[in-house]
mmCIF file of C-alpha atoms in Angstrom:
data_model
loop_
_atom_site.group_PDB
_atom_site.id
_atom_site.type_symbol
_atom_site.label_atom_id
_atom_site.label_comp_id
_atom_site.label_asym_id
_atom_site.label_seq_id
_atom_site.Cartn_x
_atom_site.Cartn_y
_atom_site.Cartn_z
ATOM 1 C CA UNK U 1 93.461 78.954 118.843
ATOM 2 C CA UNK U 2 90.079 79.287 120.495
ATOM 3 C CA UNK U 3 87.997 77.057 122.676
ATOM 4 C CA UNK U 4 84.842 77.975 123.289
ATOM 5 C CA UNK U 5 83.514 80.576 121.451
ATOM 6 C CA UNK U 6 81.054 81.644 118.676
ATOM 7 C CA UNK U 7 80.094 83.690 115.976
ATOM 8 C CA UNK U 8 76.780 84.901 117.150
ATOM 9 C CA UNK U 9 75.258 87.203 114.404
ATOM 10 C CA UNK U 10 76.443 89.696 112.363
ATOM 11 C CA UNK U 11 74.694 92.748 111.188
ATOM 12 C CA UNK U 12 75.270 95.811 109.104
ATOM 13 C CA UNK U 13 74.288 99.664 108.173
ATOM 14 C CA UNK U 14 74.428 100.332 104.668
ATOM 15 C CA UNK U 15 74.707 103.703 103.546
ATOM 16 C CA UNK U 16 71.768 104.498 101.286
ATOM 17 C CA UNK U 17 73.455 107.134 98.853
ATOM 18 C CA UNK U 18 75.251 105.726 96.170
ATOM 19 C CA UNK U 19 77.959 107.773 94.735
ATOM 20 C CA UNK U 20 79.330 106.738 91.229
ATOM 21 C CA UNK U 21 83.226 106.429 89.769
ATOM 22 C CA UNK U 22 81.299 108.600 86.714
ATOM 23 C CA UNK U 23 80.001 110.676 89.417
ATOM 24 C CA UNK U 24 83.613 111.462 90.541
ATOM 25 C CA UNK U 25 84.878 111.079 87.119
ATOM 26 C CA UNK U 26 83.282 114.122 85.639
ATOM 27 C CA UNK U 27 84.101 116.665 89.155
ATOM 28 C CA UNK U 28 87.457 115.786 88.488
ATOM 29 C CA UNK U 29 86.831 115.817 84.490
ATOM 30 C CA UNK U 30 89.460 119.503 84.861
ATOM 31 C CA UNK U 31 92.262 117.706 86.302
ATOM 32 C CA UNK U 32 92.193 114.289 84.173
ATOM 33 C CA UNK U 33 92.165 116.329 81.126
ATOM 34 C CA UNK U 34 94.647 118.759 82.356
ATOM 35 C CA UNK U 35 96.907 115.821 83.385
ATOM 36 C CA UNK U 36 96.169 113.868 80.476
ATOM 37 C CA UNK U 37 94.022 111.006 82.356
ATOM 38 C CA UNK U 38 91.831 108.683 81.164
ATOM 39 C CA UNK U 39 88.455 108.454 82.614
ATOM 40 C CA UNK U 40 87.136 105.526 83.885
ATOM 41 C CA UNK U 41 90.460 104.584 86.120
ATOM 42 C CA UNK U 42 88.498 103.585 89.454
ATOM 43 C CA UNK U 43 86.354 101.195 87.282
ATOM 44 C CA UNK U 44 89.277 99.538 85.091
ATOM 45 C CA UNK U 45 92.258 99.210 87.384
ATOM 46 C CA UNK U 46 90.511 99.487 90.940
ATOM 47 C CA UNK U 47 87.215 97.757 90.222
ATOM 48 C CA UNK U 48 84.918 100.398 91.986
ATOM 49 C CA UNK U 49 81.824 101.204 90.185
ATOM 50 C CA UNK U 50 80.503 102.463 93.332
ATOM 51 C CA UNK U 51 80.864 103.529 96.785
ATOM 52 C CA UNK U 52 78.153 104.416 99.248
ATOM 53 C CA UNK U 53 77.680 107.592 101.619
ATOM 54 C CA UNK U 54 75.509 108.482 104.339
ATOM 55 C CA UNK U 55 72.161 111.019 103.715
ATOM 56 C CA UNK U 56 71.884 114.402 104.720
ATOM 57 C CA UNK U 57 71.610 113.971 108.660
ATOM 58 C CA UNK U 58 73.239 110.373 109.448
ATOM 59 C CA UNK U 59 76.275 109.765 110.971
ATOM 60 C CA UNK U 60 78.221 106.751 111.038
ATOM 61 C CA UNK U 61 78.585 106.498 114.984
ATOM 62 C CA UNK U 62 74.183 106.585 114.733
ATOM 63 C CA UNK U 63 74.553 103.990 112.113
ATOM 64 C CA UNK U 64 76.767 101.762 114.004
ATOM 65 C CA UNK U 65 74.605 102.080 117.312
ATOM 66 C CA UNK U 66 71.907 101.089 114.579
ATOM 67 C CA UNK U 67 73.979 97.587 113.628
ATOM 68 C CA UNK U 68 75.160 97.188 116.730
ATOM 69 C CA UNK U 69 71.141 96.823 118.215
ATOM 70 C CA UNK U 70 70.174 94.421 115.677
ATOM 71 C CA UNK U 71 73.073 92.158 116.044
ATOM 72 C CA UNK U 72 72.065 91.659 119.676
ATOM 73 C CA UNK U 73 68.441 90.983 118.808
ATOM 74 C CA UNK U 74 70.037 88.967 116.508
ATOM 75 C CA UNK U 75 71.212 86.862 118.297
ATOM 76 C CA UNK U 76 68.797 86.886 121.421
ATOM 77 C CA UNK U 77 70.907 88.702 123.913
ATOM 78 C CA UNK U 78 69.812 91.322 126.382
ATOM 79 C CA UNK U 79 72.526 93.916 126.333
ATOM 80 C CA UNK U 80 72.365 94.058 130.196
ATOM 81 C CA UNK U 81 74.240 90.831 129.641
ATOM 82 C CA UNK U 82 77.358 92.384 127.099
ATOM 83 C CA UNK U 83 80.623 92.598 129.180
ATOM 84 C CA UNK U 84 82.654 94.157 126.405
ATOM 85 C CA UNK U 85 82.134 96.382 123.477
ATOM 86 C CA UNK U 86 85.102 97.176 120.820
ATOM 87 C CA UNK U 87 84.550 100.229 118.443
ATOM 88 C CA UNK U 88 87.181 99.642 115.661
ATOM 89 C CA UNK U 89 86.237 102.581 112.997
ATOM 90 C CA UNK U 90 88.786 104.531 111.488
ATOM 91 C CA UNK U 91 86.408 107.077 111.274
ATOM 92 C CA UNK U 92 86.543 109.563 114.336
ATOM 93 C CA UNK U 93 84.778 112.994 114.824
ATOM 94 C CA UNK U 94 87.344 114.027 117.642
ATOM 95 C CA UNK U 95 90.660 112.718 119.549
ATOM 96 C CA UNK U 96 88.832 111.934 122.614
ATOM 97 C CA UNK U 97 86.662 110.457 123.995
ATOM 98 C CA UNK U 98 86.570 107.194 122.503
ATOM 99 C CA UNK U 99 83.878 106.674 119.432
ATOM 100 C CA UNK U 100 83.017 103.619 121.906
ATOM 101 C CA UNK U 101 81.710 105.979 124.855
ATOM 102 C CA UNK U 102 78.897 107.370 122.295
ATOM 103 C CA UNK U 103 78.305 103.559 121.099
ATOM 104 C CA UNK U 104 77.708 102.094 124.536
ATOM 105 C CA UNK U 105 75.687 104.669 125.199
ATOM 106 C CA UNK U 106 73.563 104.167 122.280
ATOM 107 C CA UNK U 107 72.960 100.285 122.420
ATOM 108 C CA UNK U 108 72.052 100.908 126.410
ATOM 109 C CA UNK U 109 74.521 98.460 127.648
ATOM 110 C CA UNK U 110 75.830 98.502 131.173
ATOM 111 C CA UNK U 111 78.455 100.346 133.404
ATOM 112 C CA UNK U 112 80.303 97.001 133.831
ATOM 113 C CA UNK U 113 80.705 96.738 130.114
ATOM 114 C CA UNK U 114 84.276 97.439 129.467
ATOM 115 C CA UNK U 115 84.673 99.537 126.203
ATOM 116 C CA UNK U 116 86.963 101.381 124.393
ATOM 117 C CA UNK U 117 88.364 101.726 120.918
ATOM 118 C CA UNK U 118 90.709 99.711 118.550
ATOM 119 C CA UNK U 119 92.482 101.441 116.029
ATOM 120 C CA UNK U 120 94.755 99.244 113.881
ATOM 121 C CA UNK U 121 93.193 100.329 110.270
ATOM 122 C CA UNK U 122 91.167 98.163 107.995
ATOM 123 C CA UNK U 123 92.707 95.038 110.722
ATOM 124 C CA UNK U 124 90.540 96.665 113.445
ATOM 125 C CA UNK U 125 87.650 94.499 113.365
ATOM 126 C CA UNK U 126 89.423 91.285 112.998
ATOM 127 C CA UNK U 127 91.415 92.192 115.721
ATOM 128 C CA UNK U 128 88.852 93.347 118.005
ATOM 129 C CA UNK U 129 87.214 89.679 117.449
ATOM 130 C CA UNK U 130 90.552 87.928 118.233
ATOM 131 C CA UNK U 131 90.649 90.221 121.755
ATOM 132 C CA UNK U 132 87.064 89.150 122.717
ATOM 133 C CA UNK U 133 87.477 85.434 121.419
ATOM 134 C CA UNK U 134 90.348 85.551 124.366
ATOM 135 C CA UNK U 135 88.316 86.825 127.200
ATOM 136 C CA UNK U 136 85.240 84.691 126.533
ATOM 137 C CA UNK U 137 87.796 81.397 126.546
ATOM 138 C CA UNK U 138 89.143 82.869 130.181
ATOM 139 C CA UNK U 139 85.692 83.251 131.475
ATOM 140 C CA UNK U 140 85.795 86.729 132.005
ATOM 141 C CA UNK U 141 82.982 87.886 129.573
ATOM 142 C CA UNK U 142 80.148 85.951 128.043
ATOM 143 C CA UNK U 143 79.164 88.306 125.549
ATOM 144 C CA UNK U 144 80.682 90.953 123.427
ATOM 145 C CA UNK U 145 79.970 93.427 120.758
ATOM 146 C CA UNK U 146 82.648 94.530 118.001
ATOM 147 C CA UNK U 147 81.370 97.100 116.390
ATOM 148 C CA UNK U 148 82.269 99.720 113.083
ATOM 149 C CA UNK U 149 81.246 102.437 111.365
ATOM 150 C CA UNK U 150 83.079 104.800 108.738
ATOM 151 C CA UNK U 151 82.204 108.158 106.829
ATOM 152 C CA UNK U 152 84.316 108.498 103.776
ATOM 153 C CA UNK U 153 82.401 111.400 103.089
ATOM 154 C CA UNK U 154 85.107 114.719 104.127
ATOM 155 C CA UNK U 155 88.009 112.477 102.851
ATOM 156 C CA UNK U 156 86.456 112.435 99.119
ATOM 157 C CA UNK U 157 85.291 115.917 98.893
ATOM 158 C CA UNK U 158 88.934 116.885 100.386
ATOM 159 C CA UNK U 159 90.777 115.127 98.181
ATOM 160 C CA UNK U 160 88.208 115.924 94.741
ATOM 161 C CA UNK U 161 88.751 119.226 95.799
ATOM 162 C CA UNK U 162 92.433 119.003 95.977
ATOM 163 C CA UNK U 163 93.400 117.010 93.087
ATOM 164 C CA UNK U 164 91.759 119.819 91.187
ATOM 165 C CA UNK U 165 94.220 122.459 92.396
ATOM 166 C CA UNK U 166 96.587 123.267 88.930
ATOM 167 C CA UNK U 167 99.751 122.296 90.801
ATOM 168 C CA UNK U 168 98.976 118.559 91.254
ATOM 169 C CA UNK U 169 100.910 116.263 88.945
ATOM 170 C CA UNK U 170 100.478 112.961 88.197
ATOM 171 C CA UNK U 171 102.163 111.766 90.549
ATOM 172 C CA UNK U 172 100.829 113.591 93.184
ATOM 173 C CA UNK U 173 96.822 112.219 91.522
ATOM 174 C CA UNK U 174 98.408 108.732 91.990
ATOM 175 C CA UNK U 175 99.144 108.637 95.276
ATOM 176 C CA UNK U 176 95.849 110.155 96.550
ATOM 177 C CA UNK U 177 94.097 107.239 93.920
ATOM 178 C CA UNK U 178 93.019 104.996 97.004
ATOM 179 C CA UNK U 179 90.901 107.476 98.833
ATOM 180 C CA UNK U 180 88.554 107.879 95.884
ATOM 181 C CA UNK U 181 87.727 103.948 96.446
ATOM 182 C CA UNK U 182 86.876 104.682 100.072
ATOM 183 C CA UNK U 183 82.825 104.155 100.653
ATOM 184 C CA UNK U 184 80.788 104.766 104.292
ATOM 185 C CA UNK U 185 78.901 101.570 106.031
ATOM 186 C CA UNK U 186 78.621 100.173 109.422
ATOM 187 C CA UNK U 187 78.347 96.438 110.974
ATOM 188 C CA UNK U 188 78.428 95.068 114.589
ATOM 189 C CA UNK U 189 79.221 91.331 115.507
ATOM 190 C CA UNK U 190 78.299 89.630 118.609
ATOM 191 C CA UNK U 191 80.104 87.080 120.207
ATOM 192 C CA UNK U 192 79.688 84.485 122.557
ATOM 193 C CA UNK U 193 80.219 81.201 123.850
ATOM 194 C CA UNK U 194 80.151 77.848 121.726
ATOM 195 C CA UNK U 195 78.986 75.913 124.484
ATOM 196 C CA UNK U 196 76.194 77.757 125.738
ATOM 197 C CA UNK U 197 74.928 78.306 121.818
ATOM 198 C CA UNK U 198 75.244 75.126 119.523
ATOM 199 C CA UNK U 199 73.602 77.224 116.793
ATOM 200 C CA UNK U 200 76.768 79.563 116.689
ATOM 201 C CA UNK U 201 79.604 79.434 114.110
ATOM 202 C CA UNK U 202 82.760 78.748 116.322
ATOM 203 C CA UNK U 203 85.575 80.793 116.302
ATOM 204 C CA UNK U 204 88.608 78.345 115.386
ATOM 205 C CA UNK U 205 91.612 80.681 115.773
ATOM 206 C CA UNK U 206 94.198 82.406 113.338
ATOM 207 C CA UNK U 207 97.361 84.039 112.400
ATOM 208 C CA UNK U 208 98.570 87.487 113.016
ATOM 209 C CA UNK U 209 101.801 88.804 111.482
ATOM 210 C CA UNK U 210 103.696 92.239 110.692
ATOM 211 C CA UNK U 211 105.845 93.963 108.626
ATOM 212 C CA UNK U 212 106.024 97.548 110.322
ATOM 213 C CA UNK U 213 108.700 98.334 108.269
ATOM 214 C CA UNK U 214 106.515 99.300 105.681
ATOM 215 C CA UNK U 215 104.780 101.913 108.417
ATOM 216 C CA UNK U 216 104.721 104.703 106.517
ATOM 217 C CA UNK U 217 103.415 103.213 102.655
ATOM 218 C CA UNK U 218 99.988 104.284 103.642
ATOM 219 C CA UNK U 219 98.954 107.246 105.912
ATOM 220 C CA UNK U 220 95.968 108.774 106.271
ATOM 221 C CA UNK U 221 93.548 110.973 107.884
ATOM 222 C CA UNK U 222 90.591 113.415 106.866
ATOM 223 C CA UNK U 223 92.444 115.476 104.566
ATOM 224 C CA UNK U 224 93.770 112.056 102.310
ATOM 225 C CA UNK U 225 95.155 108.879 102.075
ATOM 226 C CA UNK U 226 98.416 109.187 100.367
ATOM 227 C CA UNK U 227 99.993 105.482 99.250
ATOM 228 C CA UNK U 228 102.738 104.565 97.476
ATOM 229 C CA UNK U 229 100.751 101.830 95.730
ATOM 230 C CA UNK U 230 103.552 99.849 94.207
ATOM 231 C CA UNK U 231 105.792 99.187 97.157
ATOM 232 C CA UNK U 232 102.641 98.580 99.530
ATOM 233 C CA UNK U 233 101.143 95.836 97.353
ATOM 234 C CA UNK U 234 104.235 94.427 97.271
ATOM 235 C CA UNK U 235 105.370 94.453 100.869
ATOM 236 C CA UNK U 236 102.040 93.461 101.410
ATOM 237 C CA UNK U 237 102.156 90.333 99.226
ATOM 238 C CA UNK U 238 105.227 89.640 101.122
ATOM 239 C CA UNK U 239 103.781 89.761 104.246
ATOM 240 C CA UNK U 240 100.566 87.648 103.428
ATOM 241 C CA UNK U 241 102.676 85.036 101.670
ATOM 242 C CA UNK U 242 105.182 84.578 104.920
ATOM 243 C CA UNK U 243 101.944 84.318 107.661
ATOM 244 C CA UNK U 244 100.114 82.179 105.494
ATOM 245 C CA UNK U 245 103.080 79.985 105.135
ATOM 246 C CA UNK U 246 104.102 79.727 108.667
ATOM 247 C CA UNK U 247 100.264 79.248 109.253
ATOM 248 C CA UNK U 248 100.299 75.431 107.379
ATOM 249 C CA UNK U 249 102.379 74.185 110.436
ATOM 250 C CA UNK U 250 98.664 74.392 112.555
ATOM 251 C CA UNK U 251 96.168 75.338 110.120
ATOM 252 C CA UNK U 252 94.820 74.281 106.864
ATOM 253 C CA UNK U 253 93.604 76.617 104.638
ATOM 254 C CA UNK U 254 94.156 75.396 100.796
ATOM 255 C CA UNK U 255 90.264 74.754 100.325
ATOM 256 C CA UNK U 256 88.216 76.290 102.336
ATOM 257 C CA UNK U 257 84.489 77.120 101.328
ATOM 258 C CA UNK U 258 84.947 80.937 101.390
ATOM 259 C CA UNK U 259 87.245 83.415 101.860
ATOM 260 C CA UNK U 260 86.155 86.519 102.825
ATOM 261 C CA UNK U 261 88.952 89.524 101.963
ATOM 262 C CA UNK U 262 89.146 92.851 103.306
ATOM 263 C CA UNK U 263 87.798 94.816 100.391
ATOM 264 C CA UNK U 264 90.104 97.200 98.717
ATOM 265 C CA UNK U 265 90.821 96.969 94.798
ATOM 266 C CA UNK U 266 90.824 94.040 91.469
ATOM 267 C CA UNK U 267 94.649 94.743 91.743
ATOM 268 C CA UNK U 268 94.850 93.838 95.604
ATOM 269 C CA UNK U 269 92.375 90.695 94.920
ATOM 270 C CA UNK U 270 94.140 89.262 92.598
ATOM 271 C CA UNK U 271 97.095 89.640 94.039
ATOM 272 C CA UNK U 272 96.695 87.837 97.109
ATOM 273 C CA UNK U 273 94.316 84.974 94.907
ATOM 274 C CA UNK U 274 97.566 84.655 92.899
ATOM 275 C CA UNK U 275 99.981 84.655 95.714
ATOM 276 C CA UNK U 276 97.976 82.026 97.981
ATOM 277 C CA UNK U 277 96.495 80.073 95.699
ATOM 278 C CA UNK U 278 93.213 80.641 96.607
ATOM 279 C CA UNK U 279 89.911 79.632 94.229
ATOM 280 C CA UNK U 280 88.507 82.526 92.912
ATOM 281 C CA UNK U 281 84.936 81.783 93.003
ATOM 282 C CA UNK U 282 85.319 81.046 96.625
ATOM 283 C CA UNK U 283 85.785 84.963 97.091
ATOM 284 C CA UNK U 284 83.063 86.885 97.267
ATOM 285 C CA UNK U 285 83.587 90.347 96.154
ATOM 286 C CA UNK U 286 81.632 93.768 97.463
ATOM 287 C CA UNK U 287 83.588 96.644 96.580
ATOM 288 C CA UNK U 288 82.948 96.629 93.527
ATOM 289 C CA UNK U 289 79.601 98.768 94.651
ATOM 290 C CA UNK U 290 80.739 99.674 98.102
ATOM 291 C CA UNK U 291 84.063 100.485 97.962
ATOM 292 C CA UNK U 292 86.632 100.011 100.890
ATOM 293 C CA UNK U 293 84.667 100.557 103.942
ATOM 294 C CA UNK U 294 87.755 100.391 105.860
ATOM 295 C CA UNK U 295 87.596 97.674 109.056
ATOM 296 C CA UNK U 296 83.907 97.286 108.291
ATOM 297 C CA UNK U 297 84.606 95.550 104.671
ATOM 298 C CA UNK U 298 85.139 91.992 105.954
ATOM 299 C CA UNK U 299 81.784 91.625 108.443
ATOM 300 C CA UNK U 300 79.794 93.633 105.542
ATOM 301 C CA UNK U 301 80.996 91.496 102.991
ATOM 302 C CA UNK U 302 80.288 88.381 105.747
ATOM 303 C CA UNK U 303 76.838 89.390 106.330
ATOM 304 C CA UNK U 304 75.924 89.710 102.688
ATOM 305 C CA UNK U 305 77.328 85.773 102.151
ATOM 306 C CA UNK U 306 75.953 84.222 104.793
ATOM 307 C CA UNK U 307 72.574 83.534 103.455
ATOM 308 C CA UNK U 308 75.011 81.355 101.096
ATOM 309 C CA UNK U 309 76.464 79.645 103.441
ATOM 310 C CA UNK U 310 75.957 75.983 105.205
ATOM 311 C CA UNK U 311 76.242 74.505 108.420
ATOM 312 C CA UNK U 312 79.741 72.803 108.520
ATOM 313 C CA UNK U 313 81.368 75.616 105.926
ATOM 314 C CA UNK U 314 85.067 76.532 106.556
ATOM 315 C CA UNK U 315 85.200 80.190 106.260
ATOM 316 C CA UNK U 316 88.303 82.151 106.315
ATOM 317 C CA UNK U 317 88.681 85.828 107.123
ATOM 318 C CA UNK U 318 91.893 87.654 105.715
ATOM 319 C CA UNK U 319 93.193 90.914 105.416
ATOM 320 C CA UNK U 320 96.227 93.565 105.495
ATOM 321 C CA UNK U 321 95.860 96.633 106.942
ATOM 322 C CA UNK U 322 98.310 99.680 106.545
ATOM 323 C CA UNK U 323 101.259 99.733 108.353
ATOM 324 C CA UNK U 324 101.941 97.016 107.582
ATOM 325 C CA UNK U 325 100.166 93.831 109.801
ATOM 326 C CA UNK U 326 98.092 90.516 108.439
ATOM 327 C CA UNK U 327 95.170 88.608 110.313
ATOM 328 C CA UNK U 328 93.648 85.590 109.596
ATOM 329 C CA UNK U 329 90.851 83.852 111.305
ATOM 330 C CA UNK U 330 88.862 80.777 110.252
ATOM 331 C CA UNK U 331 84.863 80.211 111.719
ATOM 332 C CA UNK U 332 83.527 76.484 111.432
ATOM 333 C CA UNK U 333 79.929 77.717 110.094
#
């Protein structure tokens, strides 16, 4: 549970070039026929119409700098005053340094601002808030930045290009299904404390559980994301079910107003909907025209609901990432 600190403002980057699931439908028109695939698969059983990608010349560290800049003006804070900055993208150009060197240059903030990156898949920016929510209640930061940005871009050309190749089966296509959902974007979050900004949305706490059994159901990198879809929506709907059980002993979470999901598929929504209990038209959905932006789906699809929200709303933010862990966190808007 937190104490004393606040939602601030959350902004994002969306990536202006929208690629279709016809688009990607007819470059891999070769290998459905040849594999005897209907068309149209991303649409019916994912839900993804869509999925965004940067323009000739962006890059998603660029775009997050961008989000990042007008959170803080945002929420009226001077960067000078930011004491930590989290980068939690998935999306790296190199194993070192950090994305979050290249960030904290970009928003200007200052050599006592402790950065570095999280990496803990599409979890990473919930988890990044949970970290900062901790050192703002010990008084050793009064501001902080979590921050994201992702490029699906080399992952979908890699795999298109792959799944064309005349020995992949159908099982083989299957498993490398979930990268053609991926989509780029950025957002940044600032955070603060409640006290010092009654016009915040407090930070109430959450839940945090895992199952890294299940460690290797989903593993990825630039070349694909290879899943064995069955098993991890199962032990994944195992592992929600147990957290948000355990979670009723302190927290109440039957009716909220929203519940904001990480963004991945109609199969995964429903599935956790079903398993929780959860209203449906309390969940706001954006992949079906962004796609899974990775860690950057939940404060994406945050920012585009909060013009719909109302002081005093209960929102919830929930999400498994691959691996297999849970997070839950509610905000008092």
């Amino acid at each position: 549970m937190h104490h004393n600190v606040a939602l601030l403002s959350v902004a994002t980057t969306i990536a202006p070039r929208i690629t279709t699931s016809e688009d990607i439908d007819r470059r891999l028109q070769p290998a459905l026929k040849r594999l005897r695939l209907p068309k149209g698969l991303l649409q019916r059983v994912a839900g993804v119409h869509e999925r965004r990608n940067w323009a000739e010349g962006q890059a998603f560290d660029d775009a997050a700098v961008s989000a990042g800049k007008r959170a803080l003006a945002e929420a009226g804070i001077d960067p000078s005053e930011v004491g930590l900055m989290i980068n939690t993208s998935v999306t790296r150009k190199h194993l070192e340094p950090s994305v979050a060197v290249r960030i904290h240059h970009g928003l200007g903030l200052p050599s006592s601002a402790t950065n570095f990156d999280i990496a803990n898949a599409c979890l990473g920016f919930v988890n990044g808030m949970t970290l900062a929510a901790q050192l703002i209640d010990s008084g050793q930061i009064k501001y902080a930045v979590i921050i994201d940005g992702e490029d699906a871009d080399e992952i979908q050309t890699n795999t298109i290009e792959r799944l064309g190749r005349p020995d992949i089966g159908r099982k083989d296509f299957m498993s490398e299904f979930a990268s053609l959902t991926l989509g780029s974007g950025a957002a940044a979050a600032v955070l603060g404390r409640a006290d010092a900004h009654p016009e915040g949305h407090r930070i109430l706490g959450g839940v945090t559980r895992a199952a890294t059994q299940f460690n290797d159901l989903c593993v990825g990198s630039v070349d694909g994301m290879f899943t064995d879809a069955k098993a991890l929506l199962k032990g994944g709907m195992e592992l929600v079910v147990s957290a948000w059980t355990e979670a009723k002993r302190d927290w109440s979470w039957s009716n909220m107003d929203r519940y904001i999901l990480h963004q991945v598929s109609d199969v995964h929504t429903n599935a956790i909907v079903k398993a929780t209990g959860l209203d449906r038209t309390r969940v706001p959905l954006t992949y079906p025209t962004y796609g899974n932006v990775g860690p950057a789906s939940i404060p994406i699809t945050l920012s585009q609901e909060a013009a719909k929200l109302e002081r005093g709303n209960r929102v919830l933010l929930m999400g498994v990432g691959s691996g297999l862990n849970t997070a839950m966190m509610e905000i008092q808007w």
